Amino acid sequence: MSDAYLQLDKLTLAYGDTVAVRDLDLAIGKGELVALLGPSGCGKTTTMRAIAGLLTPAAGRIRLDGADITRVSANKRAVGLVFQSYALFPHLTVYENVAFGLRLKRISGADLDARVGAGLKSVGLSAFAGRKPAELSGGQQQRVALARSMVMEPKVLLLDEPLSNLDARLRLEMRAELQRVQKETGVTMIFVTHDQVEALALADRIVVMLNGGIEQIGTPEEIYNNPASAFVADFVGFENVFALKDGKLATPNGPVGLSGPAPEATAGLAWRPGMVKLGSGAFQGTVRGTSFAGNTREYLLDTPLGPIKAEIDAGLPPHEIGSPLAFDLPVAGAANLKRFG
Ligand SMILES: Nc1ncnc2c1ncn2[C@@H]1O[C@H](COP(=O)(O)OP(=O)(O)OP(=O)(O)O)[C@@H](O)[C@H]1O
């Protein structure tokens, strides 16, 4: 993408001899909300630190808004950073916390007041300007941290696990809040998460990382419906993932033929539990476990293909543990994995 707003070119990032990220290429458009998603240690935070200017790349380039910022110091990049611990100054009021960076830039008087006021308003905290951080809830503190970064008018705002310290209800609230602030201000945002649900819910585009590289980049719909690799499939909830060898499923018990013609140029096939057809089909299993999950009932089957996870409407008659159960893995509905392993 030549018109990318933020572009990472063949970025390699290392801590001494430990290479954490290798040859990373990523292009992000202006105003995009992008999630870096991946398991612990895959290099998400390291990538963010490099964009923020806190880590000098061992190789590669970073371009932002048409300029090469690879060697530009952190405070001259117009890149904001919100950490998972909000790092507010405990002795300063909410107002002064938000004003802090602006004061460093010698902004004062009515201009300062207007910008802090607008920042607090944008996160719904105008009434809390005089409080200290300790007098706020976790979600409110997070919003102060967001306002503090936003008033600096960054070109890119980086958020590292922004919601991980919040309880489930607050997390949902902050998700909506982040999305609203981002859409209203149009600021380009990149946030790190290891939670696929959060990434799917929030992002315009998801970058799935593994072992210091990119596994897949796509919209939430693409990642959710068309995972490119076994890792991504597994990560986004396809519980039945198989390599395809010579048109057959590779299973722990050897190759097993499919119930339909194998798609070409596919390294593997994957089914979500809800995509497994229960009650009839080419395969036979035994019910090992079952659990009620609200609208659905989940089944774990022992089968010649190994364990299979299935899920059907909870209104359907249940199958007893130990009973035989026919099933099908419909080839037509399966996700075709381009890469396996
Ligand atoms: N200061 C450091 N010194 C040496 N190695 C480090 C340092 N920080 C991170 N690493 C290593 O770099 C790799 C990437 O780490 P990074 O923190 O970027 O992962 P992450 O995806 O953000 O993980 P998490 O979700 O746990 O925060 C890991 O193998 C980690 O052990």
mmCIF file of C-alpha atoms and ligand atoms in Angstrom:
data_model
loop_
_atom_site.group_PDB
_atom_site.id
_atom_site.type_symbol
_atom_site.label_atom_id
_atom_site.label_comp_id
_atom_site.label_asym_id
_atom_site.label_seq_id
_atom_site.Cartn_x
_atom_site.Cartn_y
_atom_site.Cartn_z
ATOM 1 C CA MET A 1 0.000 0.000 0.000
ATOM 2 C CA SER A 2 1.898 3.070 -1.198
ATOM 3 C CA ASP A 3 -0.581 5.534 0.310
ATOM 4 C CA ALA A 4 -0.206 4.036 3.778
ATOM 5 C CA TYR A 5 -0.234 6.534 6.620
ATOM 6 C CA LEU A 6 1.926 4.362 8.847
ATOM 7 C CA GLN A 7 4.224 1.902 7.150
ATOM 8 C CA LEU A 8 6.548 -0.647 8.699
ATOM 9 C CA ASP A 9 9.095 -1.938 6.185
ATOM 10 C CA LYS A 10 10.994 -5.149 6.877
ATOM 11 C CA LEU A 11 11.192 -4.242 10.537
ATOM 12 C CA THR A 12 13.461 -6.395 12.687
ATOM 13 C CA LEU A 13 13.461 -5.754 16.421
ATOM 14 C CA ALA A 14 15.820 -7.296 18.931
ATOM 15 C CA TYR A 15 16.758 -7.197 22.587
ATOM 16 C CA GLY A 16 20.494 -7.856 22.468
ATOM 17 C CA ASP A 17 20.838 -11.187 20.683
ATOM 18 C CA THR A 18 17.155 -12.064 21.077
ATOM 19 C CA VAL A 19 15.228 -11.261 17.903
ATOM 20 C CA ALA A 20 11.646 -10.536 18.968
ATOM 21 C CA VAL A 21 10.215 -9.427 15.603
ATOM 22 C CA ARG A 22 11.603 -10.330 12.199
ATOM 23 C CA ASP A 23 11.056 -8.726 8.768
ATOM 24 C CA LEU A 24 7.692 -7.274 9.636
ATOM 25 C CA ASP A 25 5.812 -5.466 6.843
ATOM 26 C CA LEU A 26 2.657 -3.598 7.773
ATOM 27 C CA ALA A 27 0.755 -0.743 6.139
ATOM 28 C CA ILE A 28 -1.934 1.118 8.056
ATOM 29 C CA GLY A 29 -4.278 3.708 6.553
ATOM 30 C CA LYS A 30 -5.153 7.062 8.079
ATOM 31 C CA GLY A 31 -8.016 6.791 10.561
ATOM 32 C CA GLU A 32 -7.850 3.005 10.815
ATOM 33 C CA LEU A 33 -8.426 1.160 14.079
ATOM 34 C CA VAL A 34 -6.073 -1.799 13.964
ATOM 35 C CA ALA A 35 -5.639 -4.608 16.471
ATOM 36 C CA LEU A 36 -2.390 -6.485 16.983
ATOM 37 C CA LEU A 37 -3.616 -9.876 18.159
ATOM 38 C CA GLY A 38 -1.551 -12.828 19.267
ATOM 39 C CA PRO A 39 -0.418 -15.018 22.135
ATOM 40 C CA SER A 40 1.972 -13.911 24.849
ATOM 41 C CA GLY A 41 5.481 -13.318 23.553
ATOM 42 C CA CYS A 42 4.593 -13.020 19.852
ATOM 43 C CA GLY A 43 6.029 -9.512 19.610
ATOM 44 C CA LYS A 44 2.994 -7.230 19.914
ATOM 45 C CA THR A 45 4.382 -4.935 22.596
ATOM 46 C CA THR A 46 7.805 -4.889 20.965
ATOM 47 C CA THR A 47 6.230 -3.708 17.697
ATOM 48 C CA MET A 48 4.353 -0.972 19.553
ATOM 49 C CA ARG A 49 7.513 0.136 21.325
ATOM 50 C CA ALA A 50 9.276 0.494 17.994
ATOM 51 C CA ILE A 51 6.425 2.570 16.539
ATOM 52 C CA ALA A 52 6.486 4.745 19.663
ATOM 53 C CA GLY A 53 10.235 5.239 19.354
ATOM 54 C CA LEU A 54 11.113 3.429 22.581
ATOM 55 C CA LEU A 55 13.094 0.747 20.762
ATOM 56 C CA THR A 56 15.428 1.370 17.826
ATOM 57 C CA PRO A 57 14.956 -1.203 15.064
ATOM 58 C CA ALA A 58 17.860 -3.538 14.315
ATOM 59 C CA ALA A 59 16.807 -3.294 10.664
ATOM 60 C CA GLY A 60 14.000 -1.864 8.555
ATOM 61 C CA ARG A 61 12.164 1.431 8.382
ATOM 62 C CA ILE A 62 9.126 3.144 9.862
ATOM 63 C CA ARG A 63 7.311 5.830 7.862
ATOM 64 C CA LEU A 64 4.547 8.025 9.235
ATOM 65 C CA ASP A 65 2.586 10.591 7.246
ATOM 66 C CA GLY A 66 5.157 10.637 4.467
ATOM 67 C CA ALA A 67 8.233 11.001 6.683
ATOM 68 C CA ASP A 68 10.839 8.452 7.713
ATOM 69 C CA ILE A 69 10.664 8.388 11.534
ATOM 70 C CA THR A 70 12.890 5.360 12.096
ATOM 71 C CA ARG A 71 15.502 7.456 13.904
ATOM 72 C CA VAL A 72 13.243 10.233 15.178
ATOM 73 C CA SER A 73 13.129 10.399 18.978
ATOM 74 C CA ALA A 74 9.965 9.310 20.775
ATOM 75 C CA ASN A 75 8.881 12.801 21.828
ATOM 76 C CA LYS A 76 9.102 14.181 18.278
ATOM 77 C CA ARG A 77 7.034 11.490 16.548
ATOM 78 C CA ALA A 78 3.491 12.613 17.326
ATOM 79 C CA VAL A 79 2.780 9.073 18.461
ATOM 80 C CA GLY A 80 0.732 8.706 21.651
ATOM 81 C CA LEU A 81 0.955 5.721 23.935
ATOM 82 C CA VAL A 82 -1.581 4.472 26.479
ATOM 83 C CA PHE A 83 -0.263 1.692 28.668
ATOM 84 C CA GLN A 84 -2.229 -1.042 30.357
ATOM 85 C CA SER A 85 -1.350 0.475 33.718
ATOM 86 C CA TYR A 86 -2.638 3.981 33.248
ATOM 87 C CA ALA A 87 0.412 5.623 34.828
ATOM 88 C CA LEU A 88 -1.523 8.701 35.937
ATOM 89 C CA PHE A 89 0.202 11.069 38.355
ATOM 90 C CA PRO A 90 -1.514 10.265 41.663
ATOM 91 C CA HIS A 91 -0.858 13.674 43.249
ATOM 92 C CA LEU A 92 -2.303 15.636 40.317
ATOM 93 C CA THR A 93 -5.974 16.256 39.591
ATOM 94 C CA VAL A 94 -7.645 14.814 36.529
ATOM 95 C CA TYR A 95 -7.365 18.257 34.918
ATOM 96 C CA GLU A 96 -3.641 18.512 35.635
ATOM 97 C CA ASN A 97 -3.014 14.958 34.457
ATOM 98 C CA VAL A 98 -4.626 15.780 31.117
ATOM 99 C CA ALA A 99 -2.847 19.165 30.977
ATOM 100 C CA PHE A 100 0.572 17.715 31.747
ATOM 101 C CA GLY A 101 1.876 17.092 28.227
ATOM 102 C CA LEU A 102 0.368 20.313 26.930
ATOM 103 C CA ARG A 103 2.138 22.332 29.627
ATOM 104 C CA LEU A 104 5.429 20.713 28.604
ATOM 105 C CA LYS A 105 4.722 22.069 25.133
ATOM 106 C CA ARG A 106 4.325 25.531 26.707
ATOM 107 C CA ILE A 107 0.601 25.680 26.078
ATOM 108 C CA SER A 108 -1.153 27.750 28.716
ATOM 109 C CA GLY A 109 -4.055 30.029 29.544
ATOM 110 C CA ALA A 110 -7.266 29.881 27.548
ATOM 111 C CA ASP A 111 -5.742 27.598 24.912
ATOM 112 C CA LEU A 112 -4.755 25.049 27.569
ATOM 113 C CA ASP A 113 -8.129 25.304 29.231
ATOM 114 C CA ALA A 114 -9.963 24.782 25.953
ATOM 115 C CA ARG A 115 -7.907 21.768 24.971
ATOM 116 C CA VAL A 116 -8.101 20.071 28.377
ATOM 117 C CA GLY A 117 -11.826 20.848 28.515
ATOM 118 C CA ALA A 118 -12.399 19.312 25.083
ATOM 119 C CA GLY A 119 -10.309 16.275 26.019
ATOM 120 C CA LEU A 120 -12.259 15.648 29.205
ATOM 121 C CA LYS A 121 -15.548 16.206 27.412
ATOM 122 C CA SER A 122 -14.625 13.694 24.702
ATOM 123 C CA VAL A 123 -14.296 10.954 27.317
ATOM 124 C CA GLY A 124 -17.273 12.113 29.402
ATOM 125 C CA LEU A 125 -15.261 13.271 32.418
ATOM 126 C CA SER A 126 -15.887 17.032 32.485
ATOM 127 C CA ALA A 127 -17.460 16.746 35.926
ATOM 128 C CA PHE A 128 -14.408 14.973 37.351
ATOM 129 C CA ALA A 129 -11.722 17.555 36.516
ATOM 130 C CA GLY A 130 -10.967 18.328 40.157
ATOM 131 C CA ARG A 131 -10.630 14.758 41.396
ATOM 132 C CA LYS A 132 -7.465 12.814 42.033
ATOM 133 C CA PRO A 133 -6.934 9.476 40.214
ATOM 134 C CA ALA A 134 -7.503 7.524 43.458
ATOM 135 C CA GLU A 135 -11.033 8.941 43.578
ATOM 136 C CA LEU A 136 -11.905 7.412 40.198
ATOM 137 C CA SER A 137 -12.965 3.945 39.082
ATOM 138 C CA GLY A 138 -10.598 1.886 36.917
ATOM 139 C CA GLY A 139 -12.638 2.721 33.826
ATOM 140 C CA GLN A 140 -12.568 6.432 34.606
ATOM 141 C CA GLN A 141 -8.805 6.330 35.150
ATOM 142 C CA GLN A 142 -8.466 4.644 31.800
ATOM 143 C CA ARG A 143 -10.504 7.408 30.199
ATOM 144 C CA VAL A 144 -8.246 10.050 31.785
ATOM 145 C CA ALA A 145 -5.250 8.257 30.279
ATOM 146 C CA LEU A 146 -7.012 8.262 26.919
ATOM 147 C CA ALA A 147 -7.851 11.986 27.168
ATOM 148 C CA ARG A 148 -4.289 12.773 28.228
ATOM 149 C CA SER A 149 -2.971 11.174 25.044
ATOM 150 C CA MET A 150 -5.704 12.526 22.775
ATOM 151 C CA VAL A 151 -5.163 16.189 23.742
ATOM 152 C CA MET A 152 -1.643 15.933 22.330
ATOM 153 C CA GLU A 153 -3.289 15.360 18.942
ATOM 154 C CA PRO A 154 -1.144 12.372 18.026
ATOM 155 C CA LYS A 155 -0.959 11.161 14.443
ATOM 156 C CA VAL A 156 -1.128 7.629 15.781
ATOM 157 C CA LEU A 157 -2.355 6.502 19.170
ATOM 158 C CA LEU A 158 -1.008 3.208 20.485
ATOM 159 C CA LEU A 159 -2.878 1.359 23.205
ATOM 160 C CA ASP A 160 -1.226 -1.589 24.921
ATOM 161 C CA GLU A 161 -3.833 -3.998 26.317
ATOM 162 C CA PRO A 162 -6.031 -0.983 27.108
ATOM 163 C CA LEU A 163 -8.900 -2.967 28.577
ATOM 164 C CA SER A 164 -7.133 -5.806 30.354
ATOM 165 C CA ASN A 165 -7.239 -4.249 33.832
ATOM 166 C CA LEU A 166 -10.994 -3.698 33.731
ATOM 167 C CA ASP A 167 -13.728 -6.046 34.855
ATOM 168 C CA ALA A 168 -16.006 -7.596 32.238
ATOM 169 C CA ARG A 169 -18.742 -4.967 32.374
ATOM 170 C CA LEU A 170 -16.350 -2.010 32.296
ATOM 171 C CA ARG A 171 -14.440 -3.628 29.476
ATOM 172 C CA LEU A 172 -17.574 -3.626 27.325
ATOM 173 C CA GLU A 173 -18.203 0.016 28.230
ATOM 174 C CA MET A 174 -14.635 1.047 27.429
ATOM 175 C CA ARG A 175 -14.740 -0.876 24.162
ATOM 176 C CA ALA A 176 -17.672 1.246 23.045
ATOM 177 C CA GLU A 177 -15.976 4.366 24.394
ATOM 178 C CA LEU A 178 -12.752 3.699 22.508
ATOM 179 C CA GLN A 179 -14.636 3.050 19.307
ATOM 180 C CA ARG A 180 -16.664 6.237 19.720
ATOM 181 C CA VAL A 181 -13.625 8.432 20.460
ATOM 182 C CA GLN A 182 -11.770 6.919 17.528
ATOM 183 C CA LYS A 183 -14.617 7.444 15.068
ATOM 184 C CA GLU A 184 -15.306 10.982 16.331
ATOM 185 C CA THR A 185 -11.697 12.135 16.192
ATOM 186 C CA GLY A 186 -10.592 10.023 13.227
ATOM 187 C CA VAL A 187 -7.259 9.344 14.947
ATOM 188 C CA THR A 188 -5.342 6.337 13.692
ATOM 189 C CA MET A 189 -5.281 3.805 16.520
ATOM 190 C CA ILE A 190 -3.391 0.586 17.039
ATOM 191 C CA PHE A 191 -4.174 -1.511 20.060
ATOM 192 C CA VAL A 192 -2.585 -4.647 21.389
ATOM 193 C CA THR A 193 -4.655 -7.499 22.690
ATOM 194 C CA HIS A 194 -4.413 -11.229 23.200
ATOM 195 C CA ASP A 195 -8.206 -11.430 23.325
ATOM 196 C CA GLN A 196 -9.718 -12.400 19.977
ATOM 197 C CA VAL A 197 -13.218 -11.322 21.022
ATOM 198 C CA GLU A 198 -11.931 -7.826 21.770
ATOM 199 C CA ALA A 199 -10.046 -7.625 18.488
ATOM 200 C CA LEU A 200 -13.048 -8.844 16.482
ATOM 201 C CA ALA A 201 -15.397 -6.438 18.227
ATOM 202 C CA LEU A 202 -13.269 -3.305 18.001
ATOM 203 C CA ALA A 203 -10.938 -3.321 15.058
ATOM 204 C CA ASP A 204 -11.368 -2.288 11.439
ATOM 205 C CA ARG A 205 -8.492 -4.629 10.681
ATOM 206 C CA ILE A 206 -6.727 -7.323 12.675
ATOM 207 C CA VAL A 207 -3.066 -8.228 12.440
ATOM 208 C CA VAL A 208 -2.583 -11.726 13.850
ATOM 209 C CA MET A 209 0.991 -12.199 15.064
ATOM 210 C CA LEU A 210 2.914 -15.348 15.941
ATOM 211 C CA ASN A 211 6.595 -15.831 16.799
ATOM 212 C CA GLY A 212 7.621 -12.319 15.829
ATOM 213 C CA GLY A 213 5.906 -12.367 12.431
ATOM 214 C CA ILE A 214 2.502 -11.791 10.875
ATOM 215 C CA GLU A 215 0.270 -14.813 10.388
ATOM 216 C CA GLN A 216 -2.621 -12.988 8.760
ATOM 217 C CA ILE A 217 -3.990 -9.492 8.200
ATOM 218 C CA GLY A 218 -7.677 -9.018 7.541
ATOM 219 C CA THR A 219 -10.987 -7.534 8.557
ATOM 220 C CA PRO A 220 -12.674 -9.154 11.557
ATOM 221 C CA GLU A 221 -14.999 -10.971 9.128
ATOM 222 C CA GLU A 222 -12.069 -12.314 7.080
ATOM 223 C CA ILE A 223 -10.160 -13.479 10.135
ATOM 224 C CA TYR A 224 -13.277 -15.015 11.693
ATOM 225 C CA ASN A 225 -14.563 -16.757 8.558
ATOM 226 C CA ASN A 226 -11.438 -17.385 6.494
ATOM 227 C CA PRO A 227 -8.466 -18.024 8.752
ATOM 228 C CA ALA A 228 -5.360 -18.467 6.597
ATOM 229 C CA SER A 229 -3.524 -20.914 8.825
ATOM 230 C CA ALA A 230 -4.126 -23.606 11.409
ATOM 231 C CA PHE A 231 -2.852 -21.272 14.102
ATOM 232 C CA VAL A 232 -5.310 -18.493 13.222
ATOM 233 C CA ALA A 233 -8.167 -20.994 12.910
ATOM 234 C CA ASP A 234 -7.428 -22.370 16.335
ATOM 235 C CA PHE A 235 -7.018 -18.891 17.789
ATOM 236 C CA VAL A 236 -10.419 -17.701 16.561
ATOM 237 C CA GLY A 237 -12.363 -20.712 17.766
ATOM 238 C CA PHE A 238 -12.296 -23.374 15.052
ATOM 239 C CA GLU A 239 -11.955 -26.270 17.447
ATOM 240 C CA ASN A 240 -11.706 -28.982 14.789
ATOM 241 C CA VAL A 241 -8.607 -28.279 12.712
ATOM 242 C CA PHE A 242 -6.995 -30.851 10.388
ATOM 243 C CA ALA A 243 -4.129 -30.890 7.936
ATOM 244 C CA LEU A 244 -5.071 -32.178 4.490
ATOM 245 C CA LYS A 245 -2.698 -34.680 2.895
ATOM 246 C CA ASP A 246 -3.418 -36.309 -0.490
ATOM 247 C CA GLY A 247 -7.042 -35.232 -0.206
ATOM 248 C CA LYS A 248 -7.513 -36.861 3.216
ATOM 249 C CA LEU A 249 -7.671 -35.488 6.731
ATOM 250 C CA ALA A 250 -4.498 -36.145 8.707
ATOM 251 C CA THR A 251 -5.712 -37.409 12.086
ATOM 252 C CA PRO A 252 -3.919 -38.840 15.136
ATOM 253 C CA ASN A 253 -5.158 -42.251 13.914
ATOM 254 C CA GLY A 254 -3.937 -41.867 10.337
ATOM 255 C CA PRO A 255 -5.513 -40.473 7.139
ATOM 256 C CA VAL A 256 -9.317 -40.317 6.987
ATOM 257 C CA GLY A 257 -11.275 -39.722 3.788
ATOM 258 C CA LEU A 258 -13.579 -36.724 3.532
ATOM 259 C CA SER A 259 -17.316 -36.937 3.004
ATOM 260 C CA GLY A 260 -16.976 -34.827 -0.157
ATOM 261 C CA PRO A 261 -14.356 -33.868 -2.758
ATOM 262 C CA ALA A 262 -11.315 -32.146 -1.227
ATOM 263 C CA PRO A 263 -10.789 -28.523 -2.260
ATOM 264 C CA GLU A 264 -7.640 -27.874 -4.293
ATOM 265 C CA ALA A 265 -4.649 -25.901 -3.048
ATOM 266 C CA THR A 266 -5.693 -26.247 0.573
ATOM 267 C CA ALA A 267 -3.293 -27.270 3.328
ATOM 268 C CA GLY A 268 -5.959 -27.905 5.906
ATOM 269 C CA LEU A 269 -9.635 -27.763 6.778
ATOM 270 C CA ALA A 270 -11.278 -26.431 9.918
ATOM 271 C CA TRP A 271 -14.757 -26.539 11.404
ATOM 272 C CA ARG A 272 -16.220 -24.546 14.246
ATOM 273 C CA PRO A 273 -18.223 -26.724 16.680
ATOM 274 C CA GLY A 274 -21.422 -25.275 15.228
ATOM 275 C CA MET A 275 -20.404 -26.380 11.720
ATOM 276 C CA VAL A 276 -20.267 -30.069 12.680
ATOM 277 C CA LYS A 277 -23.469 -31.847 11.649
ATOM 278 C CA LEU A 278 -24.746 -34.181 14.375
ATOM 279 C CA GLY A 279 -27.167 -37.080 14.061
ATOM 280 C CA SER A 280 -26.275 -38.260 10.573
ATOM 281 C CA GLY A 281 -23.260 -38.340 8.279
ATOM 282 C CA ALA A 282 -20.277 -40.334 7.112
ATOM 283 C CA PHE A 283 -18.589 -40.572 10.507
ATOM 284 C CA GLN A 284 -19.384 -42.335 13.734
ATOM 285 C CA GLY A 285 -18.439 -41.203 17.222
ATOM 286 C CA THR A 286 -19.316 -41.728 20.880
ATOM 287 C CA VAL A 287 -20.475 -38.955 23.179
ATOM 288 C CA ARG A 288 -17.791 -38.416 25.797
ATOM 289 C CA GLY A 289 -19.120 -35.212 27.314
ATOM 290 C CA THR A 290 -21.874 -32.675 26.974
ATOM 291 C CA SER A 291 -22.484 -29.276 28.471
ATOM 292 C CA PHE A 292 -25.289 -26.763 28.370
ATOM 293 C CA ALA A 293 -24.257 -23.362 26.993
ATOM 294 C CA GLY A 294 -27.449 -21.315 26.943
ATOM 295 C CA ASN A 295 -28.726 -21.294 23.373
ATOM 296 C CA THR A 296 -26.643 -24.289 22.455
ATOM 297 C CA ARG A 297 -25.467 -27.587 23.865
ATOM 298 C CA GLU A 298 -21.828 -28.561 23.384
ATOM 299 C CA TYR A 299 -20.656 -32.105 22.725
ATOM 300 C CA LEU A 300 -17.278 -33.719 22.907
ATOM 301 C CA LEU A 301 -17.140 -36.858 20.771
ATOM 302 C CA ASP A 302 -14.583 -39.655 20.722
ATOM 303 C CA THR A 303 -14.134 -40.509 17.067
ATOM 304 C CA PRO A 304 -11.717 -42.272 14.705
ATOM 305 C CA LEU A 305 -10.567 -38.734 13.770
ATOM 306 C CA GLY A 306 -9.678 -38.000 17.388
ATOM 307 C CA PRO A 307 -11.800 -35.789 19.668
ATOM 308 C CA ILE A 308 -14.412 -33.680 17.846
ATOM 309 C CA LYS A 309 -16.178 -30.701 19.364
ATOM 310 C CA ALA A 310 -19.722 -30.064 18.199
ATOM 311 C CA GLU A 311 -22.485 -27.710 19.182
ATOM 312 C CA ILE A 312 -26.192 -27.839 18.415
ATOM 313 C CA ASP A 313 -29.314 -25.926 19.300
ATOM 314 C CA ALA A 314 -30.120 -26.508 22.986
ATOM 315 C CA GLY A 315 -33.771 -27.064 22.048
ATOM 316 C CA LEU A 316 -32.925 -30.300 20.225
ATOM 317 C CA PRO A 317 -33.208 -33.588 22.156
ATOM 318 C CA PRO A 318 -29.947 -34.243 24.058
ATOM 319 C CA HIS A 319 -27.630 -37.176 23.324
ATOM 320 C CA GLU A 320 -26.586 -39.248 26.336
ATOM 321 C CA ILE A 321 -22.969 -39.656 27.391
ATOM 322 C CA GLY A 322 -21.687 -42.991 26.067
ATOM 323 C CA SER A 323 -24.204 -43.190 23.238
ATOM 324 C CA PRO A 324 -23.086 -43.618 19.621
ATOM 325 C CA LEU A 325 -23.626 -40.589 17.427
ATOM 326 C CA ALA A 326 -23.220 -40.193 13.671
ATOM 327 C CA PHE A 327 -21.797 -36.912 12.441
ATOM 328 C CA ASP A 328 -20.530 -35.142 9.382
ATOM 329 C CA LEU A 329 -17.827 -32.585 8.700
ATOM 330 C CA PRO A 330 -19.360 -30.876 5.664
ATOM 331 C CA VAL A 331 -16.548 -30.046 3.242
ATOM 332 C CA ALA A 332 -18.549 -27.257 1.621
ATOM 333 C CA GLY A 333 -18.796 -25.234 4.830
ATOM 334 C CA ALA A 334 -15.252 -25.778 6.105
ATOM 335 C CA ALA A 335 -12.617 -23.051 6.330
ATOM 336 C CA ASN A 336 -9.863 -23.754 3.783
ATOM 337 C CA LEU A 337 -6.490 -23.164 5.399
ATOM 338 C CA LYS A 338 -3.773 -22.020 3.006
ATOM 339 C CA ARG A 339 -1.043 -22.885 5.470
ATOM 340 C CA PHE A 340 -0.779 -25.540 8.116
ATOM 341 C CA GLY A 341 1.652 -25.354 11.022
HETATM 342 N N1 LIG B 1 13.371 -6.353 27.586
HETATM 343 C C1 LIG B 1 13.477 -7.525 26.970
HETATM 344 N N2 LIG B 1 14.645 -8.197 26.924
HETATM 345 C C2 LIG B 1 14.758 -9.373 26.282
HETATM 346 N N3 LIG B 1 13.749 -9.991 25.640
HETATM 347 C C3 LIG B 1 12.553 -9.393 25.661
HETATM 348 C C4 LIG B 1 12.337 -8.127 26.313
HETATM 349 N N4 LIG B 1 11.036 -7.773 26.146
HETATM 350 C C5 LIG B 1 10.471 -8.764 25.428
HETATM 351 N N5 LIG B 1 11.372 -9.728 25.120
HETATM 352 C C6 LIG B 1 11.126 -10.948 24.331
HETATM 353 O O1 LIG B 1 10.664 -10.558 23.060
HETATM 354 C C7 LIG B 1 9.593 -11.396 22.634
HETATM 355 C C8 LIG B 1 8.360 -10.560 22.325
HETATM 356 O O2 LIG B 1 7.898 -9.953 23.516
HETATM 357 P P1 LIG B 1 6.667 -8.952 23.531
HETATM 358 O O3 LIG B 1 6.623 -8.316 24.880
HETATM 359 O O4 LIG B 1 6.735 -8.065 22.355
HETATM 360 O O5 LIG B 1 5.456 -9.951 23.360
HETATM 361 P P2 LIG B 1 3.896 -9.685 23.466
HETATM 362 O O6 LIG B 1 3.300 -10.285 22.257
HETATM 363 O O7 LIG B 1 3.636 -8.243 23.691
HETATM 364 O O8 LIG B 1 3.515 -10.530 24.741
HETATM 365 P P3 LIG B 1 2.492 -10.223 25.944
HETATM 366 O O9 LIG B 1 1.116 -10.441 25.377
HETATM 367 O O10 LIG B 1 2.852 -11.246 26.957
HETATM 368 O O11 LIG B 1 2.737 -8.808 26.383
HETATM 369 C C9 LIG B 1 9.381 -12.411 23.734
HETATM 370 O O12 LIG B 1 10.041 -13.598 23.375
HETATM 371 C C10 LIG B 1 10.023 -11.771 24.945
HETATM 372 O O13 LIG B 1 10.521 -12.745 25.812
#
